[in-house]
Amino acid sequence: MNSGDRFFASDTLELLSNFISPDRQLIYGKVEVRRNNGLKYIKNYRNLSRLQLKYGMPFCHQSLLVRSDLMKQHKYEATKYIAADYNFIVDCYVKGCDFYAIPLVIASISAHGISDNCRAAVLSDWCEIAQKIAPGISTKLYYKVIILRERMKGMIKQILPASLLDIIYRRLCS
């Protein structure tokens, strides 16, 4: 896990053992997101499909367990840096690896990490990676619009006072 991230509960590993089996290559679940303002919420995964994968990570990488033999076969692409997890997941999906969703909150993650703070760069890499499963102008256009939206959000965050942003986050997440 990343700095500031942890297993959701003290019994998470014990609960995970109920879902692990030799035929399951990649297992993923839900995450708790913790914001700097103390707000917490559970983020569910999206169904894994080619279409959903085109639009980015369908689940949080901190909630992903990967068999070690699979990790050895499909190493992370170091040049992708922040988007290496998405690249790995897309490559596994394209190669027909077995993904298994479980109804368990696996990790508790801290928001405002590098992928949040460098969102436009992450999305730019995701656009390139998404071309592996959905090549074409519609994928590129989708990401251009999302990158523009993220840049606008960044400008708004610089203008609005933190106390007002805190109220907005609380209303959006409740």
mmCIF file of C-alpha atoms in Angstrom:
data_model
loop_
_atom_site.group_PDB
_atom_site.id
_atom_site.type_symbol
_atom_site.label_atom_id
_atom_site.label_comp_id
_atom_site.label_asym_id
_atom_site.label_seq_id
_atom_site.Cartn_x
_atom_site.Cartn_y
_atom_site.Cartn_z
ATOM 1 C CA MET A 1 0.000 0.000 0.000
ATOM 2 C CA ASN A 2 0.982 3.615 -0.250
ATOM 3 C CA SER A 3 1.995 5.961 2.510
ATOM 4 C CA GLY A 4 -1.067 6.848 4.587
ATOM 5 C CA ASP A 5 -2.969 3.737 3.490
ATOM 6 C CA ARG A 6 -3.794 0.706 5.631
ATOM 7 C CA PHE A 7 -6.050 -2.298 5.841
ATOM 8 C CA PHE A 8 -9.605 -1.285 6.673
ATOM 9 C CA ALA A 9 -9.919 -3.300 9.889
ATOM 10 C CA SER A 10 -7.802 -5.482 12.133
ATOM 11 C CA ASP A 11 -9.534 -8.610 10.784
ATOM 12 C CA THR A 12 -9.314 -7.696 7.077
ATOM 13 C CA LEU A 13 -6.640 -10.299 6.296
ATOM 14 C CA GLU A 14 -8.617 -12.976 8.101
ATOM 15 C CA LEU A 15 -11.772 -12.053 6.145
ATOM 16 C CA LEU A 16 -9.813 -11.997 2.886
ATOM 17 C CA SER A 17 -8.672 -15.572 3.464
ATOM 18 C CA ASN A 18 -12.269 -16.683 2.845
ATOM 19 C CA PHE A 19 -12.029 -15.431 -0.761
ATOM 20 C CA ILE A 20 -8.560 -16.622 -1.738
ATOM 21 C CA SER A 21 -8.308 -19.714 -3.904
ATOM 22 C CA PRO A 22 -5.785 -21.014 -6.454
ATOM 23 C CA ASP A 23 -8.014 -20.169 -9.440
ATOM 24 C CA ARG A 24 -8.437 -16.502 -8.488
ATOM 25 C CA GLN A 25 -5.648 -14.413 -9.967
ATOM 26 C CA LEU A 26 -6.827 -10.903 -9.063
ATOM 27 C CA ILE A 27 -9.228 -10.149 -6.208
ATOM 28 C CA TYR A 28 -10.579 -6.652 -5.565
ATOM 29 C CA GLY A 29 -13.013 -4.986 -3.203
ATOM 30 C CA LYS A 30 -14.090 -1.649 -1.764
ATOM 31 C CA VAL A 31 -12.088 1.060 -0.012
ATOM 32 C CA GLU A 32 -12.680 3.639 2.657
ATOM 33 C CA VAL A 33 -11.509 7.106 1.569
ATOM 34 C CA ARG A 34 -10.294 9.457 4.309
ATOM 35 C CA ARG A 35 -10.118 13.168 3.530
ATOM 36 C CA ASN A 36 -7.969 15.713 5.355
ATOM 37 C CA ASN A 37 -11.110 17.288 6.830
ATOM 38 C CA GLY A 38 -11.972 14.089 8.725
ATOM 39 C CA LEU A 39 -14.698 13.024 6.302
ATOM 40 C CA LYS A 40 -14.736 9.303 5.464
ATOM 41 C CA TYR A 41 -16.778 7.397 2.928
ATOM 42 C CA ILE A 42 -16.824 3.946 1.317
ATOM 43 C CA LYS A 43 -15.999 3.840 -2.375
ATOM 44 C CA ASN A 44 -17.421 0.870 -4.231
ATOM 45 C CA TYR A 45 -15.893 -0.701 -7.310
ATOM 46 C CA ARG A 46 -17.450 -0.562 -10.770
ATOM 47 C CA ASN A 47 -18.182 -3.735 -12.683
ATOM 48 C CA LEU A 48 -15.128 -4.807 -14.633
ATOM 49 C CA SER A 49 -15.744 -4.700 -18.369
ATOM 50 C CA ARG A 50 -13.905 -3.405 -21.422
ATOM 51 C CA LEU A 51 -16.195 -0.356 -21.463
ATOM 52 C CA GLN A 52 -15.724 0.439 -17.762
ATOM 53 C CA LEU A 53 -11.976 -0.101 -18.018
ATOM 54 C CA LYS A 54 -11.842 2.401 -20.885
ATOM 55 C CA TYR A 55 -12.920 5.092 -18.412
ATOM 56 C CA GLY A 56 -10.131 4.424 -15.918
ATOM 57 C CA MET A 57 -9.674 2.400 -12.781
ATOM 58 C CA PRO A 58 -12.867 0.508 -11.923
ATOM 59 C CA PHE A 59 -11.547 -0.083 -8.401
ATOM 60 C CA CYS A 60 -8.866 1.328 -6.156
ATOM 61 C CA HIS A 61 -5.502 -0.402 -6.550
ATOM 62 C CA GLN A 62 -5.098 -0.550 -2.767
ATOM 63 C CA SER A 63 -8.065 -2.926 -2.728
ATOM 64 C CA LEU A 64 -6.429 -5.295 -5.232
ATOM 65 C CA LEU A 65 -4.739 -8.563 -4.321
ATOM 66 C CA VAL A 66 -2.680 -10.203 -7.056
ATOM 67 C CA ARG A 67 -1.226 -13.690 -7.090
ATOM 68 C CA SER A 68 2.559 -13.446 -6.912
ATOM 69 C CA ASP A 69 3.134 -15.589 -10.028
ATOM 70 C CA LEU A 70 0.982 -13.159 -12.010
ATOM 71 C CA MET A 71 2.959 -10.179 -10.689
ATOM 72 C CA LYS A 72 6.166 -11.866 -11.809
ATOM 73 C CA GLN A 73 4.763 -12.473 -15.315
ATOM 74 C CA HIS A 74 3.300 -8.982 -15.792
ATOM 75 C CA LYS A 75 5.683 -6.523 -14.213
ATOM 76 C CA TYR A 76 4.726 -2.882 -13.676
ATOM 77 C CA GLU A 77 5.637 -0.486 -16.461
ATOM 78 C CA ALA A 78 7.973 1.876 -14.611
ATOM 79 C CA THR A 79 7.691 4.582 -17.274
ATOM 80 C CA LYS A 80 3.998 5.004 -16.428
ATOM 81 C CA TYR A 81 4.893 6.106 -12.891
ATOM 82 C CA ILE A 82 1.546 7.206 -11.397
ATOM 83 C CA ALA A 83 -0.542 5.189 -13.873
ATOM 84 C CA ALA A 84 1.412 1.920 -13.523
ATOM 85 C CA ASP A 85 -1.449 0.255 -11.617
ATOM 86 C CA TYR A 86 -3.972 1.074 -14.334
ATOM 87 C CA ASN A 87 -1.545 -0.120 -17.014
ATOM 88 C CA PHE A 88 -1.025 -3.396 -15.128
ATOM 89 C CA ILE A 89 -4.774 -3.963 -14.743
ATOM 90 C CA VAL A 90 -5.477 -3.215 -18.425
ATOM 91 C CA ASP A 91 -2.675 -5.573 -19.508
ATOM 92 C CA CYS A 92 -4.046 -8.334 -17.271
ATOM 93 C CA TYR A 93 -7.564 -7.779 -18.607
ATOM 94 C CA VAL A 94 -6.384 -7.856 -22.247
ATOM 95 C CA LYS A 95 -4.486 -11.107 -21.572
ATOM 96 C CA GLY A 96 -7.631 -12.711 -20.138
ATOM 97 C CA CYS A 97 -6.627 -12.882 -16.491
ATOM 98 C CA ASP A 98 -9.284 -13.787 -13.931
ATOM 99 C CA PHE A 99 -10.659 -10.865 -11.885
ATOM 100 C CA TYR A 100 -12.887 -11.546 -8.888
ATOM 101 C CA ALA A 101 -14.868 -8.863 -7.034
ATOM 102 C CA ILE A 102 -15.653 -9.334 -3.364
ATOM 103 C CA PRO A 103 -18.129 -7.425 -1.148
ATOM 104 C CA LEU A 104 -15.497 -6.438 1.390
ATOM 105 C CA VAL A 105 -13.895 -3.121 2.317
ATOM 106 C CA ILE A 106 -10.224 -4.017 2.019
ATOM 107 C CA ALA A 107 -8.287 -0.801 2.497
ATOM 108 C CA SER A 108 -8.557 2.599 4.101
ATOM 109 C CA ILE A 109 -6.815 5.161 1.936
ATOM 110 C CA SER A 110 -5.807 8.734 2.454
ATOM 111 C CA ALA A 111 -7.145 11.121 -0.174
ATOM 112 C CA HIS A 112 -4.914 13.841 -1.578
ATOM 113 C CA GLY A 113 -2.102 11.499 -2.589
ATOM 114 C CA ILE A 114 0.058 11.968 -5.652
ATOM 115 C CA SER A 115 -2.575 10.645 -8.067
ATOM 116 C CA ASP A 116 -5.085 13.163 -6.673
ATOM 117 C CA ASN A 117 -2.666 16.065 -6.671
ATOM 118 C CA CYS A 118 -1.391 15.334 -10.205
ATOM 119 C CA ARG A 119 -4.762 14.364 -11.647
ATOM 120 C CA ALA A 120 -4.275 15.843 -15.133
ATOM 121 C CA ALA A 121 -0.998 13.931 -15.569
ATOM 122 C CA VAL A 122 -2.625 10.689 -14.403
ATOM 123 C CA LEU A 123 -5.537 11.157 -16.800
ATOM 124 C CA SER A 124 -3.173 11.870 -19.666
ATOM 125 C CA ASP A 125 -1.411 8.544 -19.022
ATOM 126 C CA TRP A 126 -4.764 6.770 -18.639
ATOM 127 C CA CYS A 127 -5.796 8.090 -22.060
ATOM 128 C CA GLU A 128 -2.723 6.502 -23.627
ATOM 129 C CA ILE A 129 -3.260 3.215 -21.763
ATOM 130 C CA ALA A 130 -6.990 3.100 -22.589
ATOM 131 C CA GLN A 131 -6.077 3.032 -26.273
ATOM 132 C CA LYS A 132 -5.086 -0.631 -25.746
ATOM 133 C CA ILE A 133 -8.710 -1.599 -25.151
ATOM 134 C CA ALA A 134 -10.657 1.205 -26.843
ATOM 135 C CA PRO A 135 -8.565 2.887 -29.534
ATOM 136 C CA GLY A 136 -9.976 5.903 -31.277
ATOM 137 C CA ILE A 137 -11.098 9.469 -31.092
ATOM 138 C CA SER A 138 -13.953 8.871 -28.628
ATOM 139 C CA THR A 139 -11.518 7.664 -25.956
ATOM 140 C CA LYS A 140 -9.184 10.606 -26.570
ATOM 141 C CA LEU A 141 -12.077 13.067 -26.499
ATOM 142 C CA TYR A 142 -13.425 11.593 -23.258
ATOM 143 C CA TYR A 143 -10.077 12.103 -21.524
ATOM 144 C CA LYS A 144 -9.564 15.605 -22.950
ATOM 145 C CA VAL A 145 -12.917 16.635 -21.446
ATOM 146 C CA ILE A 146 -12.086 15.013 -18.089
ATOM 147 C CA ILE A 147 -8.654 16.670 -18.006
ATOM 148 C CA LEU A 148 -10.268 20.043 -18.694
ATOM 149 C CA ARG A 149 -12.777 19.421 -15.881
ATOM 150 C CA GLU A 150 -9.954 18.543 -13.471
ATOM 151 C CA ARG A 151 -8.055 21.714 -14.355
ATOM 152 C CA MET A 152 -11.210 23.766 -13.754
ATOM 153 C CA LYS A 153 -11.692 22.064 -10.378
ATOM 154 C CA GLY A 154 -8.102 22.941 -9.512
ATOM 155 C CA MET A 155 -8.720 26.596 -10.295
ATOM 156 C CA ILE A 156 -11.899 26.610 -8.214
ATOM 157 C CA LYS A 157 -10.015 25.045 -5.282
ATOM 158 C CA GLN A 158 -7.469 27.854 -5.454
ATOM 159 C CA ILE A 159 -10.187 30.521 -5.437
ATOM 160 C CA LEU A 160 -12.619 29.201 -2.807
ATOM 161 C CA PRO A 161 -11.716 29.254 0.883
ATOM 162 C CA ALA A 162 -10.958 25.887 2.481
ATOM 163 C CA SER A 163 -13.936 26.197 4.835
ATOM 164 C CA LEU A 164 -16.350 26.482 1.899
ATOM 165 C CA LEU A 165 -14.701 23.542 0.116
ATOM 166 C CA ASP A 166 -15.110 21.526 3.315
ATOM 167 C CA ILE A 167 -18.873 22.254 3.355
ATOM 168 C CA ILE A 168 -19.165 21.270 -0.325
ATOM 169 C CA TYR A 169 -17.283 17.978 0.224
ATOM 170 C CA ARG A 170 -19.441 17.109 3.228
ATOM 171 C CA ARG A 171 -22.675 17.718 1.285
ATOM 172 C CA LEU A 172 -21.469 15.777 -1.758
ATOM 173 C CA CYS A 173 -20.367 12.781 0.299
ATOM 174 C CA SER A 174 -23.304 12.544 2.694
#
